[in-house]
Tab-separated table of C-alpha atoms in Angstrom:
chain	number	residue	atom	x	y	z
Y	1	MET	CA	20.236	205.323	134.651
Y	2	SER	CA	22.659	206.025	137.471
Y	3	LEU	CA	24.601	203.763	139.781
Y	4	LEU	CA	22.584	205.275	142.605
Y	5	HIS	CA	19.390	203.982	141.007
Y	6	PHE	CA	20.830	200.452	140.944
Y	7	LEU	CA	21.967	200.688	144.563
Y	8	ARG	CA	18.635	202.021	145.766
Y	9	ALA	CA	16.785	199.287	143.911
Y	10	MET	CA	19.102	196.627	145.305
Y	11	TRP	CA	18.618	197.870	148.828
Y	12	GLY	CA	14.863	198.000	148.222
Y	13	ILE	CA	14.723	194.360	147.089
Y	14	VAL	CA	17.190	192.940	149.640
Y	15	GLY	CA	15.721	194.988	152.503
Y	16	ARG	CA	12.209	193.802	151.633
Y	17	GLU	CA	13.227	190.134	151.657
Y	18	LEU	CA	15.061	190.460	154.980
Y	19	TRP	CA	12.147	192.307	156.523
Y	20	ARG	CA	9.699	189.668	155.315
Y	21	PHE	CA	11.913	186.929	156.704
Y	22	ILE	CA	12.145	188.573	160.119
Y	23	GLN	CA	8.367	189.058	160.128
Y	24	GLN	CA	7.677	185.411	159.259
Y	25	LYS	CA	8.735	183.784	162.511
Y	26	GLU	CA	7.286	180.391	161.536
Y	27	ARG	CA	9.508	180.316	158.442
Y	28	PHE	CA	12.558	181.132	160.552
Y	29	ILE	CA	11.779	178.465	163.116
Y	30	SER	CA	10.991	175.759	160.557
Y	31	ALA	CA	14.176	176.581	158.641
Y	32	LEU	CA	16.105	175.923	161.846
Y	33	VAL	CA	14.185	172.917	163.099
Y	34	ARG	CA	15.002	170.817	160.019
Y	35	PRO	CA	18.821	170.802	160.390
Y	36	LEU	CA	18.581	170.668	164.172
Y	37	ILE	CA	16.532	167.449	164.023
Y	38	TRP	CA	19.183	165.979	161.744
Y	39	LEU	CA	21.862	167.053	164.153
Y	40	PHE	CA	20.233	166.093	167.441
Y	41	VAL	CA	18.378	162.970	166.323
Y	42	PHE	CA	19.803	161.513	163.116
Y	43	ALA	CA	23.460	162.241	163.807
Y	44	ALA	CA	23.216	161.164	167.434
Y	45	GLY	CA	21.581	157.897	166.379
Y	46	PHE	CA	24.212	157.148	163.764
Y	47	ARG	CA	27.178	158.217	165.876
Y	48	ASN	CA	28.187	154.688	166.671
Y	49	THR	CA	27.311	153.173	163.315
Y	50	LEU	CA	29.263	155.511	161.073
Y	51	GLY	CA	32.915	155.676	162.077
Y	52	MET	CA	34.897	158.529	160.618
Y	53	ALA	CA	38.513	158.096	159.504
Y	54	ILE	CA	40.882	161.017	159.697
Y	55	ALA	CA	40.585	162.933	156.444
Y	56	PRO	CA	41.190	166.583	155.564
Y	57	PRO	CA	40.257	169.117	156.792
Y	58	TYR	CA	39.984	167.194	160.075
Y	59	GLU	CA	43.217	166.448	161.882
Y	60	THR	CA	41.857	164.046	164.489
Y	61	TYR	CA	39.061	161.539	164.802
Y	62	ILE	CA	35.770	163.365	164.832
Y	63	LEU	CA	32.251	162.615	165.930
Y	64	TYR	CA	29.627	162.073	163.239
Y	65	GLU	CA	27.831	165.244	164.411
Y	66	VAL	CA	30.954	167.234	163.614
Y	67	TYR	CA	31.149	165.657	160.172
Y	68	ILE	CA	27.578	166.404	159.132
Y	69	THR	CA	27.481	169.990	160.439
Y	70	PRO	CA	28.816	171.481	157.141
Y	71	GLY	CA	26.389	169.196	155.291
Y	72	LEU	CA	23.521	170.587	157.332
Y	73	ILE	CA	24.717	174.124	156.614
Y	74	GLY	CA	24.523	173.143	152.942
Y	75	MET	CA	21.038	171.783	153.612
Y	76	ILE	CA	19.919	175.100	155.071
Y	77	GLN	CA	21.168	176.899	151.979
Y	78	LEU	CA	19.703	174.289	149.631
Y	79	PHE	CA	16.245	174.549	151.174
Y	80	ASN	CA	16.528	178.305	151.251
Y	81	GLY	CA	17.442	178.412	147.549
Y	82	MET	CA	14.445	176.244	146.747
Y	83	GLN	CA	12.242	178.341	149.030
Y	84	SER	CA	13.261	181.444	147.051
Y	85	SER	CA	12.363	179.575	143.910
Y	86	LEU	CA	8.993	178.670	145.392
Y	87	THR	CA	8.451	182.327	146.282
Y	88	MET	CA	9.245	183.335	142.701
Y	89	VAL	CA	6.678	180.887	141.333
Y	90	TYR	CA	4.140	182.030	143.940
Y	91	ASP	CA	4.815	185.696	143.175
Y	92	ARG	CA	4.404	185.004	139.497
Y	93	GLU	CA	1.125	183.185	140.035
Y	94	MET	CA	-0.152	185.882	142.362
Y	95	GLY	CA	1.036	188.639	140.066
Y	96	SER	CA	3.311	190.470	142.496
Y	97	MET	CA	6.391	189.649	140.448
Y	98	ARG	CA	5.021	191.818	137.659
Y	99	ILE	CA	5.711	194.926	139.676
Y	100	LEU	CA	9.359	193.913	139.805
Y	101	LEU	CA	9.567	192.971	136.135
Y	102	VAL	CA	7.989	196.208	134.857
Y	103	SER	CA	10.428	198.386	136.785
Y	104	PRO	CA	12.970	200.216	134.602
Y	105	LEU	CA	15.864	197.896	135.458
Y	106	PRO	CA	17.495	195.105	133.482
Y	107	ARG	CA	16.161	191.617	134.195
Y	108	TRP	CA	19.599	190.228	135.025
Y	109	PHE	CA	20.025	192.891	137.684
Y	110	LEU	CA	16.627	192.155	139.223
Y	111	LEU	CA	17.431	188.445	139.353
Y	112	ILE	CA	20.813	189.097	140.959
Y	113	CYS	CA	19.141	191.300	143.580
Y	114	LYS	CA	16.670	188.506	144.340
Y	115	LEU	CA	19.576	186.112	144.596
Y	116	ILE	CA	21.551	188.337	146.954
Y	117	ALA	CA	18.453	188.761	149.101
Y	118	GLY	CA	17.924	184.988	149.333
Y	119	THR	CA	21.588	184.381	150.119
Y	120	ALA	CA	21.554	187.002	152.878
Y	121	VAL	CA	18.559	185.274	154.471
Y	122	SER	CA	20.255	181.865	154.290
Y	123	ILE	CA	23.460	183.192	155.887
Y	124	LEU	CA	21.420	184.585	158.739
Y	125	GLN	CA	19.914	181.123	159.289
Y	126	VAL	CA	23.322	179.416	159.097
Y	127	TYR	CA	24.847	181.593	161.809
Y	128	VAL	CA	21.916	180.983	164.145
Y	129	PHE	CA	22.314	177.228	163.487
Y	130	LEU	CA	26.057	177.413	164.156
Y	131	GLY	CA	25.344	179.286	167.375
Y	132	ILE	CA	23.041	176.508	168.597
Y	133	ALA	CA	25.541	173.842	167.465
Y	134	TRP	CA	28.241	175.623	169.504
Y	135	PHE	CA	26.271	174.994	172.674
Y	136	TYR	CA	25.900	171.361	171.595
Y	137	ASP	CA	29.684	171.200	171.687
Y	138	ILE	CA	30.219	171.312	167.961
Y	139	GLN	CA	32.870	173.963	167.910
Y	140	ALA	CA	35.129	174.906	165.037
Y	141	PRO	CA	38.202	177.152	165.407
Y	142	LEU	CA	37.030	180.717	166.034
Y	143	GLN	CA	38.499	182.122	162.807
Y	144	GLY	CA	36.526	179.446	160.932
Y	145	TYR	CA	33.317	181.297	161.721
Y	146	LEU	CA	34.638	184.296	159.816
Y	147	LEU	CA	36.367	182.368	157.036
Y	148	ILE	CA	33.186	180.442	156.320
Y	149	LEU	CA	31.408	183.646	155.239
Y	150	PRO	CA	32.782	183.856	151.650
Y	151	ALA	CA	32.053	180.130	151.223
Y	152	LEU	CA	28.488	180.677	152.442
Y	153	ILE	CA	28.063	183.575	150.033
Y	154	LEU	CA	29.239	181.530	147.045
Y	155	ASP	CA	27.302	178.401	148.017
Y	156	GLY	CA	24.161	180.477	148.712
Y	157	LEU	CA	24.474	182.194	145.335
Y	158	MET	CA	24.997	178.886	143.538
Y	159	LEU	CA	21.992	177.177	145.141
Y	160	GLY	CA	19.874	180.322	144.793
Y	161	ALA	CA	20.731	180.517	141.085
Y	162	LEU	CA	19.668	176.880	140.738
Y	163	GLY	CA	16.379	177.791	142.416
Y	164	LEU	CA	15.895	180.733	140.042
Y	165	LEU	CA	16.590	178.522	137.072
Y	166	LEU	CA	14.011	176.007	138.268
Y	167	SER	CA	11.455	178.737	138.881
Y	168	SER	CA	11.748	179.840	135.257
Y	169	PHE	CA	10.635	176.359	134.213
Y	170	ILE	CA	7.941	175.642	136.790
Y	171	ARG	CA	4.546	176.676	135.499
Y	172	GLN	CA	2.481	176.295	138.625
Y	173	LEU	CA	2.931	176.046	142.334
Y	174	GLU	CA	1.518	172.513	142.327
Y	175	ASN	CA	4.483	171.322	140.289
Y	176	PHE	CA	6.748	172.281	143.117
Y	177	ALA	CA	6.389	168.893	144.805
Y	178	GLY	CA	8.390	167.545	141.866
Y	179	VAL	CA	11.272	169.824	142.797
Y	180	MET	CA	11.322	168.222	146.210
Y	181	ASN	CA	11.514	164.698	144.765
Y	182	PHE	CA	13.688	165.296	141.757
Y	183	VAL	CA	16.002	168.071	142.908
Y	184	ILE	CA	16.320	168.481	146.671
Y	185	PHE	CA	16.433	164.817	147.679
Y	186	PRO	CA	18.872	163.613	144.979
Y	187	LEU	CA	21.125	166.628	145.497
Y	188	PHE	CA	21.204	166.133	149.236
Y	189	PHE	CA	21.463	162.363	149.496
Y	190	MET	CA	23.885	161.936	146.594
Y	191	SER	CA	26.399	164.258	148.165
Y	192	THR	CA	29.107	164.423	150.786
Y	193	ALA	CA	26.732	166.095	153.235
Y	194	LEU	CA	25.979	162.915	155.187
Y	195	TYR	CA	28.893	160.612	154.336
Y	196	PRO	CA	32.385	161.149	152.937
Y	197	LEU	CA	33.240	160.179	149.357
Y	198	TRP	CA	35.471	157.256	150.337
Y	199	LYS	CA	32.619	155.727	152.269
Y	200	ILE	CA	30.264	156.054	149.285
Y	201	GLN	CA	32.884	154.471	147.059
Y	202	GLU	CA	32.927	151.406	149.282
Y	203	SER	CA	29.307	150.704	148.456
Y	204	SER	CA	28.870	151.965	144.883
Y	205	ALA	CA	31.228	153.337	142.250
Y	206	LEU	CA	28.336	154.964	140.385
Y	207	LEU	CA	27.070	156.740	143.484
Y	208	HIS	CA	30.613	157.853	144.187
Y	209	ASN	CA	30.856	159.439	140.732
Y	210	LEU	CA	27.458	161.099	141.041
Y	211	ALA	CA	28.354	162.465	144.455
Y	212	SER	CA	31.699	163.835	143.278
Y	213	TYR	CA	30.132	165.660	140.309
Y	214	ASN	CA	27.196	166.924	142.350
Y	215	PRO	CA	27.648	170.708	142.730
Y	216	PHE	CA	25.973	170.507	146.125
Y	217	SER	CA	28.822	168.242	147.332
Y	218	GLN	CA	31.383	170.751	146.172
Y	219	GLY	CA	29.572	173.560	147.960
Y	220	VAL	CA	29.487	171.496	151.163
Y	221	GLU	CA	33.215	170.719	150.873
Y	222	LEU	CA	33.988	174.394	150.331
Y	223	ILE	CA	32.131	175.172	153.547
Y	224	ARG	CA	33.682	172.227	155.422
Y	225	PHE	CA	37.249	173.307	154.601
Y	226	ALA	CA	36.540	177.012	155.229
Y	227	LEU	CA	35.128	176.228	158.666
Y	228	TYR	CA	38.500	174.716	159.572
Y	229	GLY	CA	40.478	177.585	158.074
Y	230	GLN	CA	41.408	175.808	154.837
Y	231	PHE	CA	40.766	176.672	151.223
Y	232	ASN	CA	39.544	173.895	148.941
Y	233	GLN	CA	40.472	175.176	145.497
Y	234	GLN	CA	38.734	172.460	143.510
Y	235	ALA	CA	35.489	172.937	145.407
Y	236	PHE	CA	35.758	176.695	144.960
Y	237	ILE	CA	36.239	176.523	141.170
Y	238	TYR	CA	33.499	173.928	140.806
Y	239	THR	CA	30.983	175.892	142.894
Y	240	LEU	CA	31.832	179.132	141.110
Y	241	ALA	CA	31.449	177.501	137.686
Y	242	ALA	CA	28.116	175.940	138.711
Y	243	PHE	CA	26.915	179.351	139.926
Y	244	ILE	CA	27.847	181.032	136.634
Y	245	ILE	CA	26.162	178.346	134.536
Y	246	PHE	CA	22.949	178.310	136.621
Y	247	MET	CA	22.809	182.106	136.656
Y	248	ILE	CA	23.238	182.513	132.909
Y	249	ALA	CA	20.591	179.852	132.283
Y	250	ALA	CA	18.211	181.559	134.758
Y	251	ILE	CA	18.717	184.946	133.083
Y	252	ILE	CA	17.958	183.389	129.694
Y	253	GLY	CA	14.907	181.730	131.239
Y	254	TYR	CA	13.585	185.106	132.385
Y	255	THR	CA	14.414	187.080	129.231
Y	256	PRO	CA	11.155	187.882	127.409
Y	257	SER	CA	12.473	187.188	123.913
Y	258	LYS	CA	14.334	183.982	124.734
Y	259	GLY	CA	12.991	182.359	127.841
Y	260	MET	CA	9.981	180.645	129.244
Y	261	MET	CA	8.029	183.788	130.076
Y	262	THR	CA	6.274	184.126	126.726
Y	263	ARG	CA	5.547	180.448	126.378
Y	264	LYS	CA	3.782	180.342	129.711
Y	265	GLY	CA	0.897	182.388	128.376
Y	266	GLY	CA	0.093	183.564	131.899
Y	267	ASP	CA	2.765	185.746	133.333
V	1	MET	CA	0.800	218.690	117.761
V	2	THR	CA	-0.251	216.473	120.684
V	3	ALA	CA	2.488	214.364	122.225
V	4	GLN	CA	1.818	210.630	121.846
V	5	ALA	CA	2.431	208.853	125.129
V	6	LEU	CA	1.722	205.453	123.608
V	7	LYS	CA	1.936	204.384	120.009
V	8	VAL	CA	1.169	200.817	118.938
V	9	GLU	CA	1.777	199.875	115.307
V	10	ASP	CA	0.757	196.670	113.507
V	11	LEU	CA	1.057	194.597	116.662
V	12	SER	CA	0.380	190.863	116.379
V	13	PHE	CA	0.929	188.100	118.912
V	14	SER	CA	0.223	184.376	119.089
V	15	TYR	CA	0.341	181.741	121.812
V	16	ALA	CA	1.594	178.544	120.172
V	17	THR	CA	-1.274	178.033	117.719
V	18	LYS	CA	-3.770	180.639	118.947
V	19	LYS	CA	-3.640	184.161	117.557
V	20	ALA	CA	-4.209	186.567	120.441
V	21	LEU	CA	-3.669	189.919	118.668
V	22	ASN	CA	-3.885	190.678	114.975
V	23	ASN	CA	-2.502	193.878	113.430
V	24	VAL	CA	-3.422	196.159	116.296
V	25	SER	CA	-2.606	199.868	115.820
V	26	PHE	CA	-3.602	202.843	117.969
V	27	SER	CA	-2.155	205.694	119.978
V	28	VAL	CA	-2.896	207.481	123.244
V	29	ALA	CA	-2.011	211.164	123.635
V	30	ALA	CA	-1.134	213.082	126.800
V	31	GLY	CA	-4.228	214.194	128.694
V	32	GLU	CA	-6.354	211.599	126.929
V	33	CYS	CA	-8.286	208.809	128.598
V	34	THR	CA	-8.700	205.872	126.241
V	35	ILE	CA	-11.020	203.075	127.241
V	36	LEU	CA	-10.107	199.681	125.881
V	37	LEU	CA	-13.370	197.781	125.698
V	38	GLY	CA	-13.373	194.080	125.113
V	39	GLN	CA	-14.956	190.930	126.455
V	40	ASN	CA	-12.979	188.318	128.336
V	41	GLY	CA	-10.504	186.721	125.977
V	42	ALA	CA	-10.489	189.706	123.584
V	43	GLY	CA	-6.743	190.140	124.006
V	44	LYS	CA	-6.678	192.994	126.540
V	45	SER	CA	-4.331	191.301	128.995
V	46	THR	CA	-2.023	190.144	126.183
V	47	LEU	CA	-1.848	193.703	124.892
V	48	PHE	CA	-0.949	194.935	128.387
V	49	SER	CA	1.696	192.243	128.801
V	50	LEU	CA	3.284	193.388	125.547
V	51	ILE	CA	3.197	197.080	126.462
V	52	THR	CA	4.782	196.319	129.847
V	53	ARG	CA	7.371	194.054	128.168
V	54	LEU	CA	6.329	190.999	130.172
V	55	TYR	CA	6.018	189.418	126.726
V	56	ASP	CA	8.328	189.964	123.827
V	57	THR	CA	7.057	191.955	120.841
V	58	ARG	CA	7.688	189.784	117.801
V	59	ALA	CA	5.556	191.476	115.179
V	60	GLY	CA	4.822	195.201	115.231
V	61	LYS	CA	6.101	198.046	117.348
V	62	ILE	CA	5.248	199.700	120.663
V	63	GLU	CA	6.558	203.139	121.633
V	64	LEU	CA	6.222	204.812	125.013
V	65	CYS	CA	6.908	208.558	124.806
V	66	GLY	CA	8.954	207.891	121.669
V	67	PHE	CA	10.991	205.053	123.231
V	68	ASP	CA	10.750	201.653	121.596
V	69	VAL	CA	9.684	199.156	124.287
V	70	LYS	CA	11.805	196.408	122.756
V	71	GLN	CA	14.962	198.404	122.033
V	72	GLN	CA	14.895	201.045	124.786
V	73	THR	CA	13.075	199.026	127.426
V	74	ARG	CA	14.288	200.814	130.531
V	75	LEU	CA	13.705	204.331	129.194
V	76	ALA	CA	10.255	203.274	128.058
V	77	LEU	CA	9.295	201.534	131.324
V	78	ALA	CA	10.379	204.580	133.345
V	79	LYS	CA	7.496	206.469	131.683
V	80	LEU	CA	4.934	203.855	132.591
V	81	GLY	CA	2.671	203.351	135.591
V	82	VAL	CA	0.614	200.146	135.783
V	83	VAL	CA	-2.296	198.855	137.807
V	84	PHE	CA	-2.745	195.167	137.103
V	85	GLN	CA	-5.980	193.253	137.294
V	86	GLN	CA	-4.765	191.174	140.241
V	87	THR	CA	-3.578	192.928	143.367
V	88	THR	CA	0.197	193.094	143.310
V	89	LEU	CA	0.702	194.526	146.789
V	90	ASP	CA	2.587	192.713	149.518
V	91	LEU	CA	-0.141	192.024	152.057
V	92	ASP	CA	2.235	191.669	155.011
V	93	LEU	CA	3.850	195.053	154.505
V	94	THR	CA	2.329	198.411	155.379
V	95	VAL	CA	1.032	200.833	152.765
V	96	THR	CA	4.162	202.977	153.108
V	97	GLN	CA	6.511	199.977	152.897
V	98	ASN	CA	4.842	198.838	149.696
V	99	LEU	CA	5.136	202.292	148.187
V	100	ARG	CA	8.756	202.712	149.296
V	101	TYR	CA	9.623	199.422	147.621
V	102	HIS	CA	8.214	200.696	144.351
V	103	ALA	CA	10.022	204.025	144.769
V	104	ALA	CA	13.309	202.146	145.307
V	105	LEU	CA	12.769	200.178	142.105
V	106	HIS	CA	12.462	203.504	140.314
V	107	GLY	CA	15.631	204.816	141.929
V	108	MET	CA	13.946	207.490	144.046
V	109	SER	CA	15.747	208.770	147.138
V	110	ARG	CA	14.108	208.173	150.524
V	111	LYS	CA	13.318	211.889	150.858
V	112	ALA	CA	11.771	212.186	147.392
V	113	ALA	CA	9.861	208.948	147.942
V	114	ASN	CA	8.389	210.105	151.257
V	115	LEU	CA	7.300	213.361	149.672
V	116	ARG	CA	5.625	211.696	146.699
V	117	ILE	CA	4.020	209.010	148.904
V	118	ALA	CA	2.458	211.687	151.089
V	119	GLU	CA	1.240	213.623	148.021
V	120	GLU	CA	-0.368	210.673	146.299
V	121	LEU	CA	-1.923	209.194	149.437
V	122	GLU	CA	-3.299	212.584	150.389
V	123	ARG	CA	-4.879	212.938	146.957
V	124	LEU	CA	-6.632	209.583	147.442
V	125	ASN	CA	-7.607	210.259	151.069
V	126	MET	CA	-5.404	207.415	152.250
V	127	LEU	CA	-2.699	209.294	154.131
V	128	GLU	CA	-4.010	208.434	157.579
V	129	ARG	CA	-3.880	204.727	156.694
V	130	ARG	CA	-0.273	204.739	155.549
V	131	ASN	CA	1.006	202.714	158.507
V	132	GLU	CA	-1.608	199.965	158.257
V	133	LYS	CA	-0.772	196.585	156.808
V	134	VAL	CA	-2.256	196.138	153.338
V	135	ARG	CA	-3.994	192.969	154.552
V	136	GLN	CA	-6.219	195.142	156.751
V	137	LEU	CA	-7.503	197.262	153.842
V	138	ASN	CA	-10.664	196.566	151.858
V	139	GLY	CA	-10.622	195.986	148.094
V	140	GLY	CA	-11.317	199.600	147.191
V	141	HIS	CA	-8.569	200.925	149.433
V	142	LYS	CA	-6.083	198.398	148.093
V	143	ARG	CA	-6.860	199.636	144.602
V	144	ARG	CA	-6.290	203.215	145.692
V	145	VAL	CA	-2.890	202.252	147.066
V	146	GLU	CA	-2.053	200.596	143.757
V	147	ILE	CA	-3.039	203.710	141.839
V	148	ALA	CA	-0.920	205.834	144.195
V	149	ARG	CA	1.964	203.433	143.645
V	150	ALA	CA	1.633	203.547	139.852
V	151	LEU	CA	1.856	207.340	139.978
V	152	LEU	CA	4.758	207.696	142.435
V	153	HIS	CA	7.427	208.085	139.770
V	154	GLN	CA	5.236	210.519	137.784
V	155	PRO	CA	4.728	208.430	134.647
V	156	ALA	CA	3.457	209.849	131.356
V	157	LEU	CA	1.160	206.885	130.744
V	158	LEU	CA	-1.040	205.056	133.214
V	159	LEU	CA	-2.213	201.564	132.273
V	160	LEU	CA	-5.124	200.082	134.180
V	161	ASP	CA	-6.216	196.510	133.568
V	162	GLU	CA	-9.801	196.160	134.786
V	163	PRO	CA	-8.985	197.916	138.068
V	164	THR	CA	-12.556	198.020	139.338
V	165	VAL	CA	-13.353	194.312	139.084
V	166	GLY	CA	-14.838	193.044	142.317
V	167	LEU	CA	-15.327	196.478	143.875
V	168	ASP	CA	-18.579	197.924	145.202
V	169	MET	CA	-20.269	200.791	143.369
V	170	PRO	CA	-18.997	203.738	145.488
V	171	SER	CA	-15.389	202.450	145.287
V	172	ARG	CA	-15.714	201.969	141.536
V	173	GLN	CA	-17.109	205.447	141.008
V	174	ALA	CA	-14.395	207.031	143.139
V	175	ILE	CA	-11.643	205.328	141.129
V	176	VAL	CA	-13.203	206.117	137.737
V	177	GLU	CA	-13.576	209.770	138.751
V	178	HIS	CA	-10.070	210.033	140.150
V	179	VAL	CA	-8.427	208.609	137.041
V	180	HIS	CA	-10.404	210.841	134.683
V	181	LYS	CA	-9.389	213.828	136.788
V	182	LEU	CA	-5.724	212.784	136.554
V	183	ALA	CA	-5.962	212.729	132.765
V	184	SER	CA	-7.642	216.108	132.433
V	185	GLU	CA	-5.827	218.022	135.175
V	186	HIS	CA	-2.363	216.494	135.013
V	187	GLN	CA	-2.078	215.750	131.308
V	188	LEU	CA	-1.627	212.074	132.073
V	189	ALA	CA	-2.284	209.636	129.240
V	190	VAL	CA	-4.533	206.803	130.407
V	191	LEU	CA	-5.285	203.443	128.845
V	192	TRP	CA	-8.050	201.731	130.780
V	193	ALA	CA	-9.065	198.177	129.940
V	194	THR	CA	-12.562	197.193	130.989
V	195	HIS	CA	-15.693	195.406	129.919
V	196	LEU	CA	-17.927	197.708	131.972
V	197	ILE	CA	-19.358	200.382	129.700
V	198	ASP	CA	-20.581	202.583	132.563
V	199	GLU	CA	-16.944	203.502	133.217
V	200	VAL	CA	-16.809	205.489	129.966
V	201	TYR	CA	-16.999	209.303	130.191
V	202	PRO	CA	-18.349	211.353	127.268
V	203	GLU	CA	-14.949	212.886	126.487
V	204	ASP	CA	-13.121	209.527	126.445
V	205	ARG	CA	-11.745	207.865	123.374
V	206	LEU	CA	-12.691	204.253	122.723
V	207	LEU	CA	-10.877	201.212	121.445
V	208	MET	CA	-13.076	198.217	120.814
V	209	LEU	CA	-11.109	195.001	120.806
V	210	HIS	CA	-12.695	191.730	119.800
V	211	LYS	CA	-10.903	188.419	119.257
V	212	GLY	CA	-7.553	190.166	118.992
V	213	GLU	CA	-8.640	192.794	116.452
V	214	ILE	CA	-9.587	196.430	116.835
V	215	LYS	CA	-13.087	196.699	115.456
V	216	ALA	CA	-13.664	200.392	116.128
V	217	LYS	CA	-11.704	203.302	117.576
V	218	GLY	CA	-12.018	207.054	118.087
V	219	THR	CA	-14.352	209.317	120.025
V	220	ILE	CA	-17.687	207.978	121.184
V	221	SER	CA	-19.464	209.542	118.184
V	222	ASP	CA	-16.871	208.023	115.801
V	223	VAL	CA	-17.517	204.584	117.241
V	224	LEU	CA	-21.289	204.975	117.125
V	225	GLN	CA	-21.010	206.029	113.487
V	226	ILE	CA	-18.793	203.059	112.575
V	227	THR	CA	-21.087	200.590	114.275
V	228	GLU	CA	-24.286	202.394	113.233
V	229	THR	CA	-25.641	202.324	116.751
V	230	ASP	CA	-26.882	204.957	119.201
V	231	ASN	CA	-25.127	203.957	122.403
V	232	ILE	CA	-21.906	202.284	123.511
V	233	GLY	CA	-23.663	199.223	124.884
V	234	ALA	CA	-25.311	198.584	121.526
V	235	ALA	CA	-22.019	199.221	119.706
V	236	PHE	CA	-20.283	196.724	121.967
V	237	LYS	CA	-22.954	194.086	121.299
V	238	GLN	CA	-22.937	194.854	117.577
V	239	ILE	CA	-19.211	194.188	117.322
V	240	ALA	CA	-19.485	190.881	119.149
V	241	LYS	CA	-22.443	189.882	116.957
V	242	GLU	CA	-20.752	190.825	113.666
V	243	THR	CA	-17.882	188.545	114.412
V	244	VAL	CA	-20.157	185.662	115.320
V	245	LEU	CA	-21.976	186.103	111.989
């Protein structure tokens, strides 16, 4: 089994996902509409209610829209990770995942390829969102748009790995509504995406703790700092560790002898 | 000596409390078409999931061209072509895109893939439809594409899990004929799961699976002798009846 085989397979899987994404215009538009509504409607409405103190990485007072932009980037990647998970469950129910799993490649490699593909799609969405936000006068330093890329890759991988892990546990597509209620909403609302930690602390110490240990928060902070040319080491280590843990658990979940595959009795 | 493309030894498998396969042993040689006959729930799909390593083999052993599926998974899977019962094509991609995806998973170069795609589609009279989206094809044509896909990487064993279900008679006949031809002319080993006895050719070997156990195996005359019947349909019924009694 040569390196070339691995590279060709990776290109095959990633290329297919990107192609499918480009073909599905509705998916692209709906992925963009969600954060844009938050930005144009929610953030605009709360601009005067939620005052923002000066806190790193910001060096001056900022508008609420500016604050939640990294949170909305995180939201795009979170939904995308869960969408990939949904696709995995759908593919497994419809049988098309079998063709991937019976190919002569290790499972861990196939899962990583799927993950890279999902992350690439989410990064594409993020840059389009940032482009629109630019015209709405939410502008970060130019180098921030480049420096954000490694943060987006790591955050995308971490949230994608979480999605993969969930997909190894979800038996049927119908159960996916539970993911929405029990994973997406808590992760998003109990995070620093919409309000800074100090503000959460003012209202609840418990919420503050939950938000600080939430890996989604750390991913958002990594992005927030990167966008302003700064490196948040704690957020980086936390996000990386979360990625490794989710990925290992997902690989175990998809290993025939150890994971959920045999117990499902279907696929 | 005939090369064994597939060798299954003492294979057993259970779902929680239900035994799905019990001490199943058989082999399929190159150039041989073996028909796996069994009613719904006989254990055919479980057997296929174990051969393709979708499930873990806990009791017994499966070898593909001498490679242990559990220990040498990748070497074994490289020798295998599969057509699953459900369509596993991406409906929004064209025929060629679907086939290229499969070729990439098997590490084929773009040039080699294009060559093999053209060869296989030509053989199934599907070449002129290569740029159509799979969604636009009828059931029979989709099946043909899946057979072409399973053969792209030139496997030694072709597994087909009830590939003709839901197809009209001419499409069914065309597929049955094509696969038998592949076995005889290209020395391909074929394991074909079905519950339709009219898909059996006189030269085929039979495996009769009922409630997870092989009740009869061998050539058609062997099976008729074991079951003391004079045709496959009667043998099939006899096996089901014996177990009920």
